[in-house]
Amino acid sequence: QSALTQPPSASGSPGQSVTISCTGTSSDIGRHSFVSWYQQHPGKAPKLMIYEVNKRPSGVPDRFSGSKSGNTASLTVSGLQAEDEADYFCSSYADIKTLVVFGGGTKVTVL
Amino acid sequence: EVQLVESGGGLVKPGGSLRLSCVTSGITFGNAWMTWVRQAPGKGPEWVGRIKDISQGATTDYAASLQGRFSISRDDSKKMVYLQMDSLRTEDTAVYYCAAGLCVGTNCHWDDAFEIWGQGTMVVVSS
């Protein structure tokens, strides 16, 4: 069982928006602004999409945005495109021996 | 080109050992803190552990769930990082990735945002 909780699936039509939640605790998401989001296509390594809650690495489209409130972080993908269909994982720095915790993943389907 | 390439995965019996390697290119390895992340089939990633750079004593930290069975080391002359896995269990079956954090200017997110990943190496623990 993953430390961070994500819904198993989300979907939207092309051009629409989808928002994925990621719920942690006061020891991880609630305490730190070091929340990241990763996109993973089948058979591939994860790709960093968001860091520090809402920052995008170079090359990541601005259709991807992040936010946080309390112990819950969110990723929004606006203007859905076919290539956005993938698994998305959240992660957070944590105040425990295990320094980084991940979510179980959300499969985004573009209808 | 920035690249991480893992090797050493395979089939091992419960209780056995395995050493994974990760060779790096295109990064300033001497300054890099290197992380291992694993992902069991159909599951989310799991942080395994991290080794800091030599100037920080090559300090290591590990996931609590590993209970001291794994250890990470580095060879800066070869730009390589290793994951020694002992007393392997069936639940250690996963793809193992080495990863490095995002650097924006001189600010590096070694422990919270992994920008560079290898292709992964599969470890299967089964009798």
XYZ file of C-alpha atoms in Angstrom:
238
model
C 0.000 0.000 0.000
C 1.436 3.347 -1.080
C 2.017 6.114 1.434
C 0.155 8.729 -0.632
C -3.397 8.090 -1.803
C -4.489 8.720 -5.375
C -7.687 7.768 -7.209
C -7.028 4.776 -9.466
C -8.423 6.380 -12.571
C -9.521 9.636 -14.176
C -10.673 10.495 -17.655
C -11.641 13.325 -19.946
C -12.309 14.087 -23.571
C -9.746 15.844 -25.763
C -9.599 19.523 -24.903
C -11.137 19.048 -21.470
C -9.387 19.219 -18.105
C -8.759 16.503 -15.580
C -7.630 16.944 -11.976
C -5.922 14.235 -9.936
C -5.708 14.373 -6.157
C -2.927 13.063 -3.920
C -3.580 12.816 -0.196
C -0.837 12.466 2.378
C -0.301 13.437 5.988
C 1.084 16.237 8.126
C 4.484 14.526 7.904
C 4.782 14.792 4.149
C 2.499 16.872 1.919
C 1.151 18.863 4.826
C 4.571 19.906 6.042
C 6.622 20.372 2.873
C 6.321 22.165 -0.441
C 8.379 19.438 -2.082
C 5.580 17.723 -3.961
C 6.317 16.333 -7.405
C 4.277 14.707 -10.136
C 5.441 12.150 -12.674
C 3.983 10.888 -15.937
C 4.665 7.308 -16.975
C 3.806 5.655 -20.251
C 3.745 1.841 -20.427
C 7.195 0.308 -20.302
C 8.883 3.651 -19.800
C 10.579 5.359 -16.880
C 8.671 8.069 -15.031
C 9.017 11.616 -16.348
C 9.064 14.588 -13.982
C 6.184 16.949 -14.799
C 5.845 19.140 -11.699
C 8.153 19.913 -8.772
C 7.838 22.084 -5.665
C 4.042 21.783 -5.889
C 3.554 23.957 -8.964
C 6.773 24.403 -10.924
C 7.377 22.879 -14.351
C 10.761 21.611 -15.533
C 11.948 22.935 -18.847
C 10.023 21.419 -21.726
C 6.871 20.487 -19.828
C 3.796 22.146 -21.392
C 1.967 24.762 -19.340
C -1.149 22.609 -19.689
C 0.197 20.835 -16.613
C -0.257 22.624 -13.311
C -0.047 21.722 -9.649
C -1.422 22.964 -6.355
C -1.607 22.022 -2.701
C -3.985 22.564 0.171
C -3.301 21.085 3.569
C -2.407 17.422 3.218
C -3.650 17.154 -0.361
C -1.892 18.021 -3.595
C -3.467 18.142 -7.034
C -2.357 17.910 -10.632
C -4.482 19.453 -13.365
C -4.041 18.657 -17.013
C -5.834 21.209 -19.168
C -6.588 20.886 -22.850
C -6.229 17.112 -22.748
C -4.395 15.561 -25.664
C -4.115 11.947 -26.717
C -0.470 11.785 -25.601
C -1.487 12.728 -22.055
C -2.968 9.250 -21.622
C -0.625 7.702 -19.072
C -0.183 6.859 -15.406
C 0.510 9.769 -13.085
C 2.248 9.481 -9.727
C 2.684 12.020 -6.978
C 5.538 12.126 -4.510
C 6.501 14.147 -1.468
C 9.493 14.667 0.727
C 8.727 13.282 4.175
C 9.831 13.775 7.766
C 10.385 10.098 8.336
C 13.195 7.610 7.758
C 11.824 6.974 4.299
C 12.681 10.365 2.836
C 10.448 10.245 -0.225
C 6.966 8.771 -0.461
C 5.000 8.063 -3.619
C 1.382 7.616 -4.514
C -0.068 4.481 -6.029
C -0.796 6.175 -9.322
C -3.760 7.386 -11.352
C -4.418 6.131 -14.842
C -5.608 8.989 -17.030
C -7.652 7.982 -20.037
C -8.366 10.362 -22.894
C -11.794 9.398 -24.158
C 23.661 13.408 -23.716
C 22.510 12.789 -20.168
C 22.070 9.084 -19.590
C 21.741 6.590 -16.768
C 21.998 2.892 -17.589
C 21.209 0.191 -15.051
C 22.358 -3.407 -15.243
C 22.583 -6.499 -13.099
C 18.956 -7.488 -12.797
C 17.721 -11.033 -13.196
C 16.134 -14.004 -11.489
C 17.259 -14.827 -7.952
C 15.958 -17.196 -5.309
C 14.550 -15.955 -2.013
C 17.375 -15.344 0.431
C 19.826 -14.641 -2.361
C 21.803 -11.545 -3.219
C 22.162 -9.331 -6.254
C 24.160 -6.215 -7.076
C 22.768 -3.662 -9.465
C 24.924 -1.119 -11.245
C 24.138 2.244 -12.763
C 26.587 3.959 -15.089
C 26.103 7.644 -15.706
C 27.067 10.011 -18.490
C 26.410 13.657 -19.181
C 25.996 14.642 -15.524
C 28.470 16.134 -13.075
C 28.644 12.872 -11.184
C 30.979 14.149 -8.490
C 28.367 16.587 -7.255
C 25.360 14.323 -7.723
C 23.324 12.593 -5.057
C 22.106 9.372 -6.629
C 18.836 7.648 -5.799
C 17.409 4.178 -6.369
C 13.673 3.800 -6.902
C 11.840 0.546 -7.518
C 8.449 -0.212 -8.977
C 6.679 -3.513 -8.536
C 4.492 -4.650 -11.451
C 1.306 -2.606 -11.569
C 2.250 -0.558 -8.501
C 3.471 2.929 -7.754
C 7.164 3.704 -7.396
C 8.889 3.136 -4.075
C 11.910 5.088 -2.920
C 14.701 2.668 -2.021
C 17.496 4.942 -0.917
C 20.012 7.619 -1.782
C 23.736 8.295 -1.555
C 25.114 11.801 -1.228
C 28.249 13.021 -2.973
C 31.764 12.412 -1.617
C 32.081 15.918 -0.184
C 29.095 15.091 2.015
C 30.659 11.837 3.120
C 28.748 9.684 0.620
C 26.095 9.454 3.339
C 23.309 7.007 2.650
C 19.675 6.835 3.653
C 17.286 3.946 3.050
C 13.609 3.190 3.143
C 12.533 1.876 6.518
C 10.773 -1.075 4.860
C 14.088 -2.529 3.689
C 15.168 -3.316 7.246
C 18.862 -2.946 6.484
C 19.007 -5.505 3.675
C 20.099 -3.096 0.929
C 23.137 -0.825 0.656
C 24.158 1.830 -1.851
C 27.705 2.710 -2.818
C 29.405 4.794 -5.485
C 32.620 4.815 -7.510
C 33.275 8.340 -8.687
C 36.221 7.271 -10.844
C 33.807 5.191 -12.922
C 30.804 7.504 -12.509
C 28.831 4.562 -11.217
C 26.430 3.872 -8.366
C 25.586 0.441 -7.006
C 22.730 -1.185 -5.125
C 23.667 -4.274 -3.122
C 20.601 -6.314 -2.265
C 20.847 -9.110 0.299
C 18.337 -11.497 1.882
C 16.029 -10.940 -1.051
C 12.328 -11.631 -0.679
C 9.594 -12.246 -3.224
C 8.215 -8.786 -2.455
C 11.454 -7.251 -3.743
C 10.421 -8.223 -7.269
C 10.342 -4.964 -9.218
C 11.935 -2.811 -11.859
C 14.798 -0.951 -10.235
C 15.671 2.521 -11.479
C 18.580 4.787 -10.646
C 17.677 8.447 -10.733
C 19.130 11.909 -10.233
C 17.453 15.075 -9.095
C 16.536 18.195 -11.021
C 19.047 21.057 -10.914
C 17.871 24.582 -11.655
C 20.988 26.693 -11.758
C 22.897 25.826 -8.615
C 19.782 24.674 -6.756
C 19.421 20.900 -6.985
C 16.407 18.896 -5.854
C 18.325 15.763 -4.998
C 15.728 14.348 -2.633
C 12.424 15.491 -4.001
C 12.303 15.834 -7.785
C 13.878 13.154 -9.945
C 14.434 14.472 -13.457
C 16.885 11.918 -14.811
C 16.004 8.232 -14.837
C 17.569 5.126 -16.271
C 15.599 2.614 -18.298
C 15.354 0.291 -15.309
C 16.496 -3.261 -14.673
C 14.096 -6.039 -13.690
C 14.675 -8.092 -10.574
C 12.591 -11.211 -10.035
C 12.801 -13.007 -6.709
C 11.249 -16.440 -7.041
C 11.978 -20.031 -6.183
